[in-house]
GROMACS .gro file of C-alpha atoms in nm:
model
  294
    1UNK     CA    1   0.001  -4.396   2.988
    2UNK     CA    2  -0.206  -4.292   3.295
    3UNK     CA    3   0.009  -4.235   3.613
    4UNK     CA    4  -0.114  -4.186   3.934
    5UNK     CA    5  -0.049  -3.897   4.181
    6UNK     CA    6  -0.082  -3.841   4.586
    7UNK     CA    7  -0.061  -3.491   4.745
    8UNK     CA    8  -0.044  -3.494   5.105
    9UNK     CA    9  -0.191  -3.187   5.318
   10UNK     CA   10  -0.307  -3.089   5.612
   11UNK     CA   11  -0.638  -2.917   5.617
   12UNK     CA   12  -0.971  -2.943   5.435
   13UNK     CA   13  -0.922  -2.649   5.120
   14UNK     CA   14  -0.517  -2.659   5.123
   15UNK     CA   15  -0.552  -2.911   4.821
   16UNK     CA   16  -0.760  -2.690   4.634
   17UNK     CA   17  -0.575  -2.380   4.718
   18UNK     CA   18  -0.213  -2.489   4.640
   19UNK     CA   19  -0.308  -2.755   4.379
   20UNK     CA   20  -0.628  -2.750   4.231
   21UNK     CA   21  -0.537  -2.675   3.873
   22UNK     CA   22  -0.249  -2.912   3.899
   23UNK     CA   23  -0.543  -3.196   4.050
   24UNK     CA   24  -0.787  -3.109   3.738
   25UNK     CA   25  -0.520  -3.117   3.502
   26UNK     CA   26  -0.419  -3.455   3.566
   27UNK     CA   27  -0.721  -3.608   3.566
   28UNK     CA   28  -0.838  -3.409   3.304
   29UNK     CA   29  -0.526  -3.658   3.115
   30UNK     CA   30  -0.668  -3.957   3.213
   31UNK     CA   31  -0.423  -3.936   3.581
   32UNK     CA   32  -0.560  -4.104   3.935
   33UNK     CA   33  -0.511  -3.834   4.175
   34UNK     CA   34  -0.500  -3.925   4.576
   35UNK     CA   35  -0.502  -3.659   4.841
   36UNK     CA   36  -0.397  -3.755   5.147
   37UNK     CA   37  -0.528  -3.481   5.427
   38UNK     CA   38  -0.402  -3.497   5.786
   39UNK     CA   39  -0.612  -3.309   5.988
   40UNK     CA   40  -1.040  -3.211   5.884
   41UNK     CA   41  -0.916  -2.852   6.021
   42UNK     CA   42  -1.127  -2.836   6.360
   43UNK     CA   43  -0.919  -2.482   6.404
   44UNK     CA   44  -1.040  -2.334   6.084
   45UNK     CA   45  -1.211  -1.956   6.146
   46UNK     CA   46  -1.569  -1.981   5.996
   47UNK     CA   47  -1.647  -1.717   5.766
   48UNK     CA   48  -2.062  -1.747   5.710
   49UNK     CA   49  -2.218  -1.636   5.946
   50UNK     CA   50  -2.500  -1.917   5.997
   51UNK     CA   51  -2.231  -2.124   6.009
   52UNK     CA   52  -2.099  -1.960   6.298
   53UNK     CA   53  -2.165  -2.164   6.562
   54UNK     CA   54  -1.908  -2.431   6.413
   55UNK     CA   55  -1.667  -2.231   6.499
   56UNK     CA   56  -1.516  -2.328   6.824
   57UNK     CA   57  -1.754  -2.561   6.916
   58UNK     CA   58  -1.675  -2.822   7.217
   59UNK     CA   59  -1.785  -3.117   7.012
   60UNK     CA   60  -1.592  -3.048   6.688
   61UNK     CA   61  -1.886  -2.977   6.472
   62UNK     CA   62  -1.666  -2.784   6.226
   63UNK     CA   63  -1.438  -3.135   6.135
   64UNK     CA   64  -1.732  -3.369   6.033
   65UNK     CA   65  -1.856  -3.043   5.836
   66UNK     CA   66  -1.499  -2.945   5.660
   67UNK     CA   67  -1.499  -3.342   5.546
   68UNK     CA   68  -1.784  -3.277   5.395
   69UNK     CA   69  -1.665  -2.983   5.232
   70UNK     CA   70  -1.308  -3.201   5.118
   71UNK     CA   71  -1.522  -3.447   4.964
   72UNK     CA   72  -1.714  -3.208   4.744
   73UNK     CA   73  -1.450  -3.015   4.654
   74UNK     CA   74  -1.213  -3.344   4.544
   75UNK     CA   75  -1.532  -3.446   4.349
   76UNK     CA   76  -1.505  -3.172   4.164
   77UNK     CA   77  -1.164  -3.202   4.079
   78UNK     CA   78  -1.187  -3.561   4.033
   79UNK     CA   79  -0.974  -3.692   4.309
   80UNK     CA   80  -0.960  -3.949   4.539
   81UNK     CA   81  -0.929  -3.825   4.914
   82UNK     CA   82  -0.770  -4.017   5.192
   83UNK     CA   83  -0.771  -3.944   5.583
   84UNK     CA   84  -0.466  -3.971   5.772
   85UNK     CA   85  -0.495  -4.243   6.047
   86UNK     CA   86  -0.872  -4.260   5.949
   87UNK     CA   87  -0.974  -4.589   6.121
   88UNK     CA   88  -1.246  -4.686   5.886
   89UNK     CA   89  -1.535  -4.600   6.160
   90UNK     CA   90  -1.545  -4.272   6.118
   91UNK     CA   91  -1.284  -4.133   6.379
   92UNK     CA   92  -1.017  -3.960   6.286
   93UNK     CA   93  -0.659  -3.983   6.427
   94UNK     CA   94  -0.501  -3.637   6.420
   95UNK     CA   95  -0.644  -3.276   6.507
   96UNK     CA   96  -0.577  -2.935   6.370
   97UNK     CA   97  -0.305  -2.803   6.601
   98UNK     CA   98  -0.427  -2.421   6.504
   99UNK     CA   99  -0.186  -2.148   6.418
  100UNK     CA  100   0.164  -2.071   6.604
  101UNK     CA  101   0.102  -2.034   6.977
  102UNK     CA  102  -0.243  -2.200   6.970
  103UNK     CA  103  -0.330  -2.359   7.281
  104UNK     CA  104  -0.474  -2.627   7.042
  105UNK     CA  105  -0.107  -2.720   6.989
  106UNK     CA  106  -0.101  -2.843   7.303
  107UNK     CA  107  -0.349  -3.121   7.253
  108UNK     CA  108  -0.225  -3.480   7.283
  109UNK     CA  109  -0.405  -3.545   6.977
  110UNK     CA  110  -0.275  -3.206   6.745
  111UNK     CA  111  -0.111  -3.288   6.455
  112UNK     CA  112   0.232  -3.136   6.555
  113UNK     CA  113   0.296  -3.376   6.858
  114UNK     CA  114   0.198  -3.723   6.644
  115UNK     CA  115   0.477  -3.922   6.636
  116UNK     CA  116   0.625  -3.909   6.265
  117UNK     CA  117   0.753  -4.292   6.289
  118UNK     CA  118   0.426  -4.410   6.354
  119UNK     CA  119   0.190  -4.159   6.145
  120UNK     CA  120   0.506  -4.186   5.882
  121UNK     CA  121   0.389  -4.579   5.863
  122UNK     CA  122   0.050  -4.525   5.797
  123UNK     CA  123   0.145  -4.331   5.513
  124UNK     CA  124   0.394  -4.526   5.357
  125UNK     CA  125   0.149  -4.811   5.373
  126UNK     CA  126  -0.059  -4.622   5.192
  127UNK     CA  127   0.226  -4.534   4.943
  128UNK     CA  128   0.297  -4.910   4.925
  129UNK     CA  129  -0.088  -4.979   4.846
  130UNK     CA  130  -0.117  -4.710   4.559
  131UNK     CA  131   0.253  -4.747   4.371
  132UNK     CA  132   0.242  -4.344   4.278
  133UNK     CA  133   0.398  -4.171   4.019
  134UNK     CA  134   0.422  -3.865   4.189
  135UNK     CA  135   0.426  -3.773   4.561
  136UNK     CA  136   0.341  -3.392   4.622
  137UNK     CA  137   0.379  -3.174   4.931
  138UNK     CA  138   0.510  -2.863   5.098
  139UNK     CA  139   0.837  -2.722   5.134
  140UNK     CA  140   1.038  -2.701   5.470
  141UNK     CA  141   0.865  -2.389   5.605
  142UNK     CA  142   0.502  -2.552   5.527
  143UNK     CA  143   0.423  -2.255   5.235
  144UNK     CA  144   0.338  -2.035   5.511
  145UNK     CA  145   0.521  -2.200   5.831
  146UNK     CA  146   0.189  -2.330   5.972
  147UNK     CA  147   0.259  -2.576   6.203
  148UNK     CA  148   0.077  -2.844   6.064
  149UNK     CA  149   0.205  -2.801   5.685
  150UNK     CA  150   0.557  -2.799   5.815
  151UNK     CA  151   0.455  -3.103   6.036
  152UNK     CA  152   0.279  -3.260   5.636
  153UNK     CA  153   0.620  -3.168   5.492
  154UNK     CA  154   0.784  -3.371   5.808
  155UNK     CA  155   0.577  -3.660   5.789
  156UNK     CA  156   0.576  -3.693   5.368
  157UNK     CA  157   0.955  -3.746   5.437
  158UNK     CA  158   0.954  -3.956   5.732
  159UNK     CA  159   0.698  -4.203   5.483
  160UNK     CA  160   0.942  -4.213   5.260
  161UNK     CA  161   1.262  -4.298   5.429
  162UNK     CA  162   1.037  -4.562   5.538
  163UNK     CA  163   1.011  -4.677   5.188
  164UNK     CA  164   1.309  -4.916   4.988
  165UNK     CA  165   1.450  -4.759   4.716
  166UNK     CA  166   1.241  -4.982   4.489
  167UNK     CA  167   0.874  -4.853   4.648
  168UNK     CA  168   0.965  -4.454   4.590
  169UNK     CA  169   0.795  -4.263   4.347
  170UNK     CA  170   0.990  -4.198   4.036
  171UNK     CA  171   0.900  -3.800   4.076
  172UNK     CA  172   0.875  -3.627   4.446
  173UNK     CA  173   0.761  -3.238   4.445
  174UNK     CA  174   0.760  -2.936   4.711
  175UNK     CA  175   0.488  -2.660   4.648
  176UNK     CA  176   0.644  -2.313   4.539
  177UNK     CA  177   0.536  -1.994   4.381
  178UNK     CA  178   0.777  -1.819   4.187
  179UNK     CA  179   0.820  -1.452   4.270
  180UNK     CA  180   0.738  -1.270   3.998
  181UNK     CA  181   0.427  -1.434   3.960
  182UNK     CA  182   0.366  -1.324   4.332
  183UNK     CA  183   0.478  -0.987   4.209
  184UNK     CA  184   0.214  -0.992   3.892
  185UNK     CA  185  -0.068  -1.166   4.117
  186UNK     CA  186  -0.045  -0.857   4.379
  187UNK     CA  187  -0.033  -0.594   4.126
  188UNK     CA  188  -0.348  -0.742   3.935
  189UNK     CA  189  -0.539  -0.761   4.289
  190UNK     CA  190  -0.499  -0.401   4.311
  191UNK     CA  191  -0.683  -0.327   4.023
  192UNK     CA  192  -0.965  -0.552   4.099
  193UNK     CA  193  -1.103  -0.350   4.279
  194UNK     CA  194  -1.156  -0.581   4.582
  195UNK     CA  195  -1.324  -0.349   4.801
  196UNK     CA  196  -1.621  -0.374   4.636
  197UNK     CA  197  -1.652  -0.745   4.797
  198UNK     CA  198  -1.547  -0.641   5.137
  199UNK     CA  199  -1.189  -0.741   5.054
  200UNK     CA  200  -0.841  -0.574   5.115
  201UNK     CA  201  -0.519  -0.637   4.938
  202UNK     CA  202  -0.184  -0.667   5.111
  203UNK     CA  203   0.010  -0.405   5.146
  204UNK     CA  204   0.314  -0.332   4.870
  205UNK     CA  205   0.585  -0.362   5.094
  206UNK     CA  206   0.438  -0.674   5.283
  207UNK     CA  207   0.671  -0.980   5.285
  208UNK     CA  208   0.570  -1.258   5.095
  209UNK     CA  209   0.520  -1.633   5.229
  210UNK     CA  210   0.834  -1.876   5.261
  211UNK     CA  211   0.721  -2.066   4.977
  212UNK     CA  212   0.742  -1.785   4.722
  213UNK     CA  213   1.100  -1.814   4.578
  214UNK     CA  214   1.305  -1.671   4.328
  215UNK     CA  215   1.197  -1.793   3.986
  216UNK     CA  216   1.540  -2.036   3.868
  217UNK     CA  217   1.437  -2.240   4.169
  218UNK     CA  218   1.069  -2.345   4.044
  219UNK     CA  219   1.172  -2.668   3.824
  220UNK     CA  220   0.817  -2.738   3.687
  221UNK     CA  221   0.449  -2.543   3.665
  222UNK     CA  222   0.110  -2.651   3.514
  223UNK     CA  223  -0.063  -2.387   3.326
  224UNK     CA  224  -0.404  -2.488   3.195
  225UNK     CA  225  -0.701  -2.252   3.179
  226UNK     CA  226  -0.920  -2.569   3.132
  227UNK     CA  227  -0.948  -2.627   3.512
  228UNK     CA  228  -1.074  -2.307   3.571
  229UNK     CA  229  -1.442  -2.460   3.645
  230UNK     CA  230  -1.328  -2.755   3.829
  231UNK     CA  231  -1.124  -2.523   4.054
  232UNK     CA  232  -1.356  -2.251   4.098
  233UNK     CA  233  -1.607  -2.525   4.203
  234UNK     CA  234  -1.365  -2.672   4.469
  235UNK     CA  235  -1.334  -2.407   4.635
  236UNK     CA  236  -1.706  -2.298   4.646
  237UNK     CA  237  -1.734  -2.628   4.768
  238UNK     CA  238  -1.507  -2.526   5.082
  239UNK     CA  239  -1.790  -2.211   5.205
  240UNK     CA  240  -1.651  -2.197   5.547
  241UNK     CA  241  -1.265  -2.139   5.509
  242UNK     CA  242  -1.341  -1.927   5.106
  243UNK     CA  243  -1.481  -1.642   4.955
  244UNK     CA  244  -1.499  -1.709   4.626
  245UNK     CA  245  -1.597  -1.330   4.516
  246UNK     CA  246  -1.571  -1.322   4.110
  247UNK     CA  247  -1.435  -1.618   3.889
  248UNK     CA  248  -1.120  -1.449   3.952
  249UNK     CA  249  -1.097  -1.360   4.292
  250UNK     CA  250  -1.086  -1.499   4.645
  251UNK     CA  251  -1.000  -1.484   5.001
  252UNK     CA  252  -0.986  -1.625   5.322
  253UNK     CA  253  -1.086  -1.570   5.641
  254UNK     CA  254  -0.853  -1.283   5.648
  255UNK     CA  255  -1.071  -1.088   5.386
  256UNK     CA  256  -0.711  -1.032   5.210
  257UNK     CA  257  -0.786  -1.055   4.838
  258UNK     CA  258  -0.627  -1.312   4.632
  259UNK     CA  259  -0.622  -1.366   4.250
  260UNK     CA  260  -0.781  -1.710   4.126
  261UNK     CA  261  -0.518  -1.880   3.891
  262UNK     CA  262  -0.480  -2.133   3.628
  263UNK     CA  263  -0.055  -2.178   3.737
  264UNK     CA  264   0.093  -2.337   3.992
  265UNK     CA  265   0.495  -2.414   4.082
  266UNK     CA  266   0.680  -2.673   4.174
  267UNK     CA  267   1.028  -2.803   4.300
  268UNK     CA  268   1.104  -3.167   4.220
  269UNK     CA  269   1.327  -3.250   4.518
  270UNK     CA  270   1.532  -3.563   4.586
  271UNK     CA  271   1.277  -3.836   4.770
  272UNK     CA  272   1.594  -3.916   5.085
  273UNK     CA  273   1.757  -3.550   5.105
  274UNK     CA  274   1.514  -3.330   4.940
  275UNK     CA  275   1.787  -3.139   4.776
  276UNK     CA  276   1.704  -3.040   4.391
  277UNK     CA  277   1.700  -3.311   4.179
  278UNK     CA  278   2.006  -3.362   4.023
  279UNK     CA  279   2.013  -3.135   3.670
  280UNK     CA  280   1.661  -2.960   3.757
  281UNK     CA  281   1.795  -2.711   3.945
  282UNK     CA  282   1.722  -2.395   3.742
  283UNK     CA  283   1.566  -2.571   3.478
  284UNK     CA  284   1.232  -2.430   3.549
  285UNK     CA  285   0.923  -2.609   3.278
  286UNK     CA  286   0.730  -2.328   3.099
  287UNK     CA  287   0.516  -2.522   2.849
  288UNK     CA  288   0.173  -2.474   2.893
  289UNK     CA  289  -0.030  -2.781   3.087
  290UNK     CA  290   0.325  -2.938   3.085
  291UNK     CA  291   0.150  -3.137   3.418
  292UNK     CA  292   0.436  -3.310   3.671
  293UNK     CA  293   0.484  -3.627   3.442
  294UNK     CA  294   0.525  -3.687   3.091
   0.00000   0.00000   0.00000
């Protein structure tokens, strides 16, 4: 039986970055997949240079670009994209409030001051309109405590207490990585030799993002080397944030190298207190293309 899916994020190329495989998987199975993005990133750092002049710019020229980008890349993957607060004309609602300490945070319109009752409405209508299976977002800490994942994390949950018990999704999910495939992904940059492409791998001793976790605490991962294609051409599709440098490696802006998988981890978290759901906990799903719903 098809089931349908919505991932909420907050830039153009998070999607694709965090769930891409899981995306092409499901709709590889005959799924509906719905991202939901809350920002078109007018913060990102441009990394062509003859797109440079995106970059900052007064009018924005970088957010009508990066939804340009989104919709590429979710045609690729086969999914359905959705703008927070988009009012149907063409204006969106909420801007990219940058990194920590950006003076974009202090914007009227960034995405970390919008007021989660109200933006937490639009989204549960939206939940109300589509009936999903599956709702999908970040952990506490935003993967990486960005300000506007945390704020996506904040605002997912804020939709859903908004819901009735009858109108949540059956499955809810938080994005993690266990560690030791952060361990294995490091140790295979090294010997890809990334400085050939102008790339740098982080350092052995460097701490690893909030959302990488011991391994018991992962409760589900899709494998499948099938969406290898539909991934890679997602995040071609998103030229100004990713260097997509071999079929197997990639970076951002930063230029720090980062393997190209066909995994990706998941909690499945309890839709009112997002503690573990209740007998998951540990119980981490190894079978290959298992996807987030039988």
């Amino acid at each position: 039986m098809a089931r349908r899916l919505v991932l909420v994020h907050a830039h153009p190329d998070d999607e694709t970055l965090t769930c891409g495989t899981t995306m092409a998987h499901h709709v590889a199975r005959g799924d509906e997949v719905h991202v939901v993005t809350c920002t078109l990133g007018e913060e990102g750092e441009v990394i062509p240079a003859h797109l440079s002049e995106l970059e900052g710019h007064p009018d924005d020229l970088l957010a009508e670009h990066r939804r340009g980008e989104l919709a590429a890349a979710l045609d690729a993957l086969g999914a359905t994209g959705h703008l927070l607060g988009h009012d149907g004309l063409g204006r969106r609602r909420y801007r990219d409030s940058g990194m920590a300490g950006s003076a974009a945070a202090v914007r009227r319109d960034a995405f970390v001051n919008a007021d989660l009752t109200e933006a937490g409405a639009a989204l549960a209508g939206l939940l109300r309109e589509l009936r999903p299976d599956v709702v999908v977002t970040y952990d506490p800490q935003g993967g990486y405590s960005h300000p506007d994942h945390i704020q996506a994390h904040r605002l997912t949950r804020a939709a859903l207490d908004q819901l009735t018990d009858a109108e949540l999704p059956a499955h809810t999910y938080e994005i993690l990585t266990p560690r030791t495939w952060a361990q294995e992904d490091r140790a295979w940059t090294r010997g890809a030799s990334p400085a050939a492409y102008g790339l740098v791998v982080a350092g052995e001793d460097d701490p690893y993002p909030p959302s990488v976790v011991d391994d018991a605490l992962v409760t589900h991962v899709v494998e499948d080397a099938g969406t290898r294609a539909a991934k890679l051409a997602a995040l071609r599709a998103h030229a100004t944030q990713v260097i997509v440098a071999t079929d197997d490696l990639h970076a951002l802006s930063n230029l720090i190298a980062r393997r190209t998988t066909d995994r990706e981890g998941f909690r499945r978290v309890d839709p009112r207190t997002w503690e573990p759901s209740p007998g998951e906990a540990g119980e981490r799903t190894e079978r290959p293309a298992a996807g987030l719903v039988d």
